[in-house]
Tab-separated table of C-alpha atoms in Angstrom:
chain	number	residue	atom	x	y	z
A	1	MET	CA	76.389	9.279	90.065
A	2	LYS	CA	78.942	9.001	87.366
A	3	SER	CA	82.452	8.906	88.585
A	4	ILE	CA	86.105	8.423	87.120
A	5	VAL	CA	88.069	6.047	89.364
A	6	TYR	CA	91.168	4.027	89.395
A	7	THR	CA	92.045	1.237	91.447
A	8	GLN	CA	95.697	0.750	90.426
A	9	HIS	CA	98.472	3.222	89.637
A	10	GLY	CA	99.427	3.285	85.973
A	11	GLY	CA	98.677	4.910	82.521
A	12	PRO	CA	95.456	6.525	81.462
A	13	GLU	CA	93.986	3.254	80.829
A	14	VAL	CA	93.643	2.471	84.639
A	15	LEU	CA	90.788	5.199	84.626
A	16	SER	CA	87.191	4.048	84.437
A	17	LEU	CA	83.828	5.604	84.272
A	18	VAL	CA	81.584	3.996	86.992
A	19	GLU	CA	78.389	4.751	88.903
A	20	ARG	CA	78.747	5.165	92.646
A	21	PRO	CA	76.413	5.973	95.147
A	22	LEU	CA	76.022	9.600	96.059
A	23	PRO	CA	78.333	10.540	98.722
A	24	GLU	CA	77.111	12.209	102.063
A	25	PRO	CA	79.130	15.042	103.704
A	26	GLY	CA	80.632	14.351	106.903
A	27	PRO	CA	81.230	16.885	109.731
A	28	GLY	CA	82.772	19.959	108.459
A	29	GLU	CA	82.208	18.928	104.850
A	30	VAL	CA	80.253	20.099	102.014
A	31	ARG	CA	79.026	18.406	98.933
A	32	VAL	CA	79.487	19.934	95.615
A	33	LYS	CA	77.785	19.381	92.330
A	34	VAL	CA	80.837	19.516	90.052
A	35	HIS	CA	80.303	21.628	86.867
A	36	VAL	CA	83.807	21.728	85.760
A	37	SER	CA	87.170	19.750	86.687
A	38	GLY	CA	90.547	21.056	86.075
A	39	VAL	CA	93.537	18.982	85.132
A	40	ASN	CA	97.009	19.630	86.403
A	41	PRO	CA	100.505	17.726	86.033
A	42	THR	CA	100.034	16.608	89.650
A	43	ASP	CA	96.855	14.680	88.726
A	44	TRP	CA	98.427	12.498	85.996
A	45	LYS	CA	101.511	11.976	88.260
A	46	SER	CA	99.465	10.894	91.053
A	47	ARG	CA	97.638	8.383	89.098
A	48	SER	CA	100.725	6.859	87.390
A	49	THR	CA	102.955	6.800	90.508
A	50	PRO	CA	102.264	5.469	93.959
A	51	MET	CA	102.873	8.759	95.730
A	52	ARG	CA	100.264	8.163	98.188
A	53	PRO	CA	98.234	4.997	99.054
A	54	LEU	CA	95.028	4.243	97.447
A	55	PRO	CA	91.963	4.571	99.646
A	56	GLU	CA	91.520	1.602	101.850
A	57	ASP	CA	87.691	0.979	101.085
A	58	GLY	CA	88.922	-0.498	97.831
A	59	GLY	CA	86.457	1.789	96.142
A	60	GLY	CA	89.295	3.529	94.080
A	61	GLN	CA	90.443	7.056	93.857
A	62	VAL	CA	88.726	9.826	91.840
A	63	PRO	CA	91.451	12.087	90.455
A	64	ASN	CA	91.704	15.716	90.001
A	65	GLN	CA	92.370	18.287	92.791
A	66	ASP	CA	90.791	21.504	91.057
A	67	GLY	CA	87.327	22.106	90.177
A	68	ALA	CA	84.219	24.336	90.365
A	69	GLY	CA	80.666	23.990	91.180
A	70	VAL	CA	77.623	24.463	93.586
A	71	VAL	CA	77.345	23.355	97.056
A	72	ASP	CA	74.166	21.104	97.435
A	73	ALA	CA	74.557	19.868	100.823
A	74	VAL	CA	76.387	20.337	104.116
A	75	GLY	CA	77.692	18.280	106.919
A	76	GLU	CA	77.428	18.837	110.592
A	77	GLY	CA	78.909	21.870	111.823
A	78	VAL	CA	78.409	23.872	108.232
A	79	PRO	CA	76.065	26.728	107.831
A	80	ALA	CA	73.082	25.392	105.859
A	81	SER	CA	73.355	28.980	104.305
A	82	ARG	CA	76.395	27.546	102.049
A	83	VAL	CA	73.628	25.245	100.064
A	84	GLY	CA	73.439	27.059	96.738
A	85	GLU	CA	76.744	28.711	96.864
A	86	ARG	CA	79.085	28.763	93.530
A	87	VAL	CA	82.442	27.507	94.731
A	88	TRP	CA	85.950	26.830	93.541
A	89	LEU	CA	87.748	23.959	94.694
A	90	TYR	CA	91.452	23.094	95.642
A	91	LEU	CA	93.189	20.036	97.000
A	92	ALA	CA	90.009	18.029	96.366
A	93	ALA	CA	91.618	14.643	96.098
A	94	TYR	CA	94.331	15.141	98.617
A	95	GLY	CA	94.020	13.125	101.787
A	96	SER	CA	90.526	11.973	100.267
A	97	GLY	CA	89.206	9.465	97.660
A	98	HIS	CA	87.089	12.105	96.224
A	99	GLY	CA	88.512	14.182	93.519
A	100	SER	CA	86.817	16.477	91.321
A	101	ALA	CA	86.348	14.103	88.175
A	102	GLN	CA	82.824	13.101	89.243
A	103	GLU	CA	79.456	14.618	89.232
A	104	TYR	CA	79.442	15.396	93.112
A	105	THR	CA	82.239	15.530	95.395
A	106	VAL	CA	82.592	15.976	99.119
A	107	ILE	CA	85.391	18.156	100.375
A	108	PRO	CA	86.339	19.930	103.733
A	109	GLN	CA	84.343	23.135	103.571
A	110	HIS	CA	87.355	25.706	103.663
A	111	ARG	CA	88.593	23.789	100.489
A	112	ALA	CA	85.245	24.943	98.836
A	113	VAL	CA	85.785	28.632	98.367
A	114	PRO	CA	82.926	31.184	97.150
A	115	LEU	CA	83.485	31.890	93.731
A	116	PRO	CA	83.382	35.816	93.220
A	117	GLU	CA	80.348	36.874	91.425
A	118	GLY	CA	80.850	37.065	87.699
A	119	ALA	CA	83.480	34.610	87.590
A	120	SER	CA	82.768	31.630	85.712
A	121	PHE	CA	83.308	27.769	86.429
A	122	ASP	CA	86.017	27.762	83.895
A	123	VAL	CA	87.736	30.436	85.962
A	124	GLY	CA	87.137	28.561	89.165
A	125	ALA	CA	88.319	25.086	87.878
A	126	SER	CA	91.552	26.887	86.622
A	127	LEU	CA	92.893	28.474	89.822
A	128	GLY	CA	93.545	25.635	92.592
A	129	VAL	CA	96.998	24.358	91.722
A	130	PRO	CA	98.279	26.757	89.316
A	131	ALA	CA	97.246	29.935	91.133
A	132	LEU	CA	98.013	28.885	94.709
A	133	THR	CA	101.360	27.612	93.589
A	134	ALA	CA	102.035	30.996	91.882
A	135	HIS	CA	100.998	33.062	94.879
A	136	ARG	CA	103.363	30.877	97.187
A	137	CYS	CA	106.449	31.396	94.686
A	138	LEU	CA	105.673	35.328	94.603
A	139	THR	CA	105.686	35.485	98.339
A	140	VAL	CA	108.545	33.559	99.658
A	141	ALA	CA	111.233	36.428	99.452
A	142	GLU	CA	112.919	37.338	102.864
A	143	ASP	CA	111.120	40.851	102.770
A	144	GLY	CA	107.751	39.653	101.473
A	145	PRO	CA	105.120	40.202	101.131
A	146	ARG	CA	103.470	37.227	102.618
A	147	GLN	CA	100.124	38.146	100.752
A	148	LEU	CA	99.603	39.362	97.485
A	149	ALA	CA	97.339	42.682	96.881
A	150	PRO	CA	97.294	45.462	94.364
A	151	GLY	CA	100.625	47.506	94.925
A	152	ALA	CA	102.201	44.524	97.081
A	153	LEU	CA	104.897	44.035	94.656
A	154	ALA	CA	105.227	47.614	93.274
A	155	GLY	CA	108.760	48.396	92.340
A	156	ARG	CA	109.912	44.787	92.011
A	157	THR	CA	110.778	42.778	89.035
A	158	VAL	CA	109.492	39.232	88.508
A	159	LEU	CA	110.971	36.554	85.971
A	160	VAL	CA	108.608	33.916	85.102
A	161	ALA	CA	110.207	30.772	83.471
A	162	GLY	CA	107.605	29.280	80.979
A	163	GLY	CA	105.321	32.045	80.683
A	164	ALA	CA	102.875	30.101	78.704
A	165	GLY	CA	102.128	27.375	81.257
A	166	ALA	CA	99.272	27.313	83.740
A	167	VAL	CA	101.441	28.344	86.716
A	168	GLY	CA	103.306	30.838	84.550
A	169	ASN	CA	99.973	32.308	83.457
A	170	SER	CA	98.971	32.637	86.948
A	171	ALA	CA	102.154	33.949	88.012
A	172	ILE	CA	102.181	36.572	85.335
A	173	GLN	CA	98.577	37.782	86.054
A	174	LEU	CA	98.987	37.839	89.851
A	175	ALA	CA	102.251	39.652	89.710
A	176	ARG	CA	100.854	42.393	87.523
A	177	TRP	CA	97.769	42.595	89.648
A	178	ALA	CA	100.299	43.212	92.648
A	179	GLY	CA	102.054	45.989	90.714
A	180	ALA	CA	105.196	44.204	89.535
A	181	THR	CA	107.248	44.453	86.168
A	182	VAL	CA	107.105	41.056	84.759
A	183	VAL	CA	109.657	39.295	82.444
A	184	THR	CA	109.042	35.964	81.125
A	185	THR	CA	110.951	33.282	79.188
A	186	ILE	CA	109.351	31.642	76.344
A	187	SER	CA	110.485	29.002	73.402
A	188	GLY	CA	108.840	30.660	70.408
A	189	ASP	CA	106.540	33.390	68.844
A	190	ARG	CA	103.172	31.818	69.759
A	191	LYS	CA	104.118	31.433	73.452
A	192	ALA	CA	105.214	35.021	73.605
A	193	GLU	CA	101.829	36.038	72.317
A	194	LEU	CA	100.141	34.031	75.172
A	195	ALA	CA	102.735	35.572	77.841
A	196	ARG	CA	101.966	39.181	76.579
A	197	ALA	CA	98.263	38.275	76.650
A	198	ALA	CA	98.643	37.372	80.239
A	199	GLY	CA	100.200	40.659	81.020
A	200	ALA	CA	104.073	40.031	80.837
A	201	GLN	CA	105.670	43.547	79.626
A	202	HIS	CA	108.850	41.773	78.453
A	203	THR	CA	109.254	38.401	76.796
A	204	VAL	CA	112.567	36.690	75.994
A	205	ASN	CA	112.977	33.653	73.682
A	206	TYR	CA	115.625	31.423	75.504
A	207	ARG	CA	116.282	29.588	72.374
A	208	THR	CA	117.603	32.538	70.280
A	209	GLY	CA	120.296	34.688	71.200
A	210	LYS	CA	121.561	35.449	74.894
A	211	ALA	CA	118.780	35.275	77.373
A	212	ASP	CA	120.799	36.610	80.439
A	213	ALA	CA	121.707	39.818	78.489
A	214	ALA	CA	118.102	40.226	77.264
A	215	ILE	CA	116.603	39.669	80.646
A	216	ARG	CA	119.197	42.227	82.038
A	217	GLU	CA	118.120	44.569	79.515
A	218	ALA	CA	114.437	44.519	80.807
A	219	ALA	CA	115.697	44.430	84.242
A	220	PRO	CA	119.116	46.491	84.730
A	221	ASN	CA	119.155	46.008	88.439
A	222	GLY	CA	118.356	42.612	88.355
A	223	VAL	CA	115.232	40.149	89.002
A	224	ASP	CA	113.807	40.222	92.491
A	225	ILE	CA	111.720	37.079	92.361
A	226	VAL	CA	112.177	34.163	89.838
A	227	VAL	CA	108.987	31.735	89.453
A	228	GLU	CA	110.992	28.677	88.178
A	229	VAL	CA	109.540	25.457	86.503
A	230	SER	CA	112.998	23.998	85.247
A	231	PRO	CA	115.585	24.641	87.850
A	232	ALA	CA	118.013	21.974	86.565
A	233	THR	CA	118.165	23.721	83.303
A	234	ASN	CA	117.933	27.498	84.232
A	235	ALA	CA	119.796	27.462	87.466
A	236	GLY	CA	122.742	29.492	85.955
A	237	LEU	CA	120.646	31.811	84.262
A	238	ASP	CA	118.558	32.528	87.202
A	239	VAL	CA	121.861	33.349	89.351
A	240	ALA	CA	123.126	35.368	86.258
A	241	VAL	CA	120.056	37.873	86.163
A	242	THR	CA	118.892	38.004	89.874
A	243	ALA	CA	119.446	40.938	92.242
A	244	ASN	CA	121.037	40.550	95.594
A	245	ASN	CA	118.534	38.963	98.027
A	246	ALA	CA	116.444	37.799	95.281
A	247	ALA	CA	114.120	34.658	95.882
A	248	ILE	CA	114.280	31.781	93.288
A	249	ALA	CA	111.065	29.755	93.809
A	250	TYR	CA	110.996	26.531	91.968
A	251	TYR	CA	107.889	24.344	91.790
A	252	ALA	CA	108.573	21.499	89.206
A	253	ASN	CA	111.403	19.505	87.965
A	254	ASN	CA	111.200	19.956	84.243
A	255	GLY	CA	114.594	19.260	82.484
A	256	GLY	CA	115.838	17.268	85.205
A	257	ASP	CA	115.882	15.902	88.819
A	258	GLU	CA	119.280	17.159	89.875
A	259	ILE	CA	120.414	20.746	90.089
A	260	THR	CA	123.868	22.385	90.264
A	261	ILE	CA	123.868	25.865	91.887
A	262	PRO	CA	126.370	28.234	91.442
A	263	LEU	CA	127.352	28.382	95.238
A	264	ARG	CA	129.652	31.321	95.500
A	265	GLU	CA	127.386	33.574	93.437
A	266	SER	CA	124.273	32.090	95.394
A	267	PHE	CA	125.751	32.837	98.859
A	268	SER	CA	127.696	36.016	98.099
A	269	ARG	CA	124.539	37.685	96.874
A	270	ASN	CA	122.229	36.167	99.712
A	271	LEU	CA	120.048	34.259	97.080
A	272	ARG	CA	117.498	32.216	98.334
A	273	TRP	CA	116.403	28.966	96.425
A	274	GLN	CA	112.979	27.812	97.907
A	275	GLY	CA	111.221	24.846	96.814
A	276	VAL	CA	107.353	25.105	96.558
A	277	LEU	CA	104.728	22.118	96.599
A	278	LEU	CA	101.252	22.957	97.417
A	279	TYR	CA	100.753	19.849	99.582
A	280	THR	CA	103.059	20.778	102.089
A	281	VAL	CA	102.812	24.641	102.087
A	282	PRO	CA	102.412	25.829	105.776
A	283	ASP	CA	98.517	26.410	106.533
A	284	GLU	CA	98.999	30.092	107.092
A	285	ALA	CA	100.458	30.664	103.712
A	286	LEU	CA	97.805	28.412	102.105
A	287	ALA	CA	95.084	30.608	103.676
A	288	ALA	CA	96.613	33.668	102.477
A	289	ALA	CA	97.148	32.489	99.092
A	290	VAL	CA	93.437	31.336	98.879
A	291	GLU	CA	92.001	34.733	100.234
A	292	ALA	CA	94.289	36.704	97.819
A	293	VAL	CA	93.486	34.566	94.676
A	294	SER	CA	89.825	35.135	95.414
A	295	ALA	CA	90.441	38.687	95.533
A	296	ALA	CA	92.258	38.729	92.422
A	297	VAL	CA	89.432	37.044	90.663
A	298	ALA	CA	86.995	39.313	92.239
A	299	ASP	CA	89.093	42.238	90.720
A	300	GLY	CA	88.891	40.672	87.233
A	301	ALA	CA	92.857	40.098	87.210
A	302	LEU	CA	92.715	36.073	87.025
A	303	ARG	CA	91.337	35.259	83.732
A	304	VAL	CA	91.244	32.409	81.560
A	305	GLY	CA	90.724	31.744	77.614
A	306	GLU	CA	93.103	32.934	74.622
A	307	GLU	CA	92.556	36.433	75.478
A	308	ALA	CA	94.133	35.858	78.938
A	309	GLY	CA	96.980	33.869	77.455
A	310	LEU	CA	95.468	30.529	78.720
A	311	PRO	CA	93.599	28.631	75.942
A	312	LEU	CA	91.193	26.041	76.990
A	313	HIS	CA	90.932	22.546	75.927
A	314	ARG	CA	87.784	20.896	76.983
A	315	TYR	CA	86.969	17.046	77.396
A	316	ALA	CA	83.939	15.196	78.604
A	317	LEU	CA	83.996	13.287	81.744
A	318	ASP	CA	84.169	9.863	79.947
A	319	ARG	CA	87.402	11.209	78.305
A	320	THR	CA	89.326	12.089	81.538
A	321	GLY	CA	92.002	9.763	80.404
A	322	ASP	CA	92.390	11.710	77.237
A	323	ALA	CA	92.550	14.857	79.400
A	324	HIS	CA	95.152	13.610	81.492
A	325	THR	CA	97.207	12.647	78.421
A	326	ALA	CA	96.946	16.141	76.763
A	327	VAL	CA	98.375	17.587	80.036
A	328	GLU	CA	101.250	15.019	80.183
A	329	GLU	CA	101.999	15.917	76.488
A	330	GLY	CA	102.260	19.362	77.358
A	331	ALA	CA	99.094	20.840	76.002
A	332	VAL	CA	99.479	24.666	76.135
A	333	GLY	CA	96.840	26.268	78.093
A	334	LYS	CA	94.339	24.717	80.474
A	335	VAL	CA	92.622	21.413	80.430
A	336	LEU	CA	89.161	21.164	81.593
A	337	ILE	CA	86.590	18.708	81.943
A	338	ASP	CA	82.919	19.294	81.548
A	339	VAL	CA	81.289	17.228	84.397
A	340	ALA	CA	77.791	18.812	84.506
A	341	ASP	CA	77.162	17.683	81.001
A	342	ALA	CA	78.233	13.900	81.655
């Protein structure tokens, strides 16, 4: 089979297209014929920086955590009925040398989630990191909910920073599915169009005028949950627009690695600053997110494409390096790799 691998950390040039033996699923695993692989910032960051050791067998690391395809073989302890099942993948490369940038991958069976009927492989490959991260951000508030469902966020206002990004897009769609009012910050008219296509009722251009006043106008009682991509830049704004007991969930370090928090305002209003990294989310919360995300897909609430505010950018498997570069350079939308056509 064809695989993309890297045997050392570095730029996209360390990625190579190679032929490797078809992997066999072990106990509790399934083998998936990958149709589409999704690319996220964590994929190029893991490739470029030694966050985790490379596989000890010397065969190299296959990148990309997300993907979608069809189960074609199962290991011991996995029902044979799963063969032929359409699935979406998450954390495919975490703790394994087998990511989704290859024709077949093996993965623990619980990380190969049945793809709801009618959902495309493009949708499936776009879930994983963005949707699960967004779910966690939307469910860390002190008074819950711990799992999203229709009506779970009714009466609450959510602020999504960077509503045109992949996580931002998922956060908007999930929050609207759960009944929230959504305000999002964007940097221009094009991104405002995408955020509105995703379902945001209010968009605020943080580069023009006073963003805090515009957000307060949209949310007079303050924001209950913030989904934050750039805490180093936005900490002051977040505190200025949040309600008492709000949760500010930050999942990235865009804009800087250090943050200055207005302490008195934060503790006097019982604000919660909550870090979110998918790899260390508690198992129970991750399982709840997987269930809710699948339910949202089944309801047609998580969509992809221009009409959903998430333009798709497609690459062939042998151009995985270009796909990584596109994400690193801030491509607006979702970068996908067509594996089945390799």
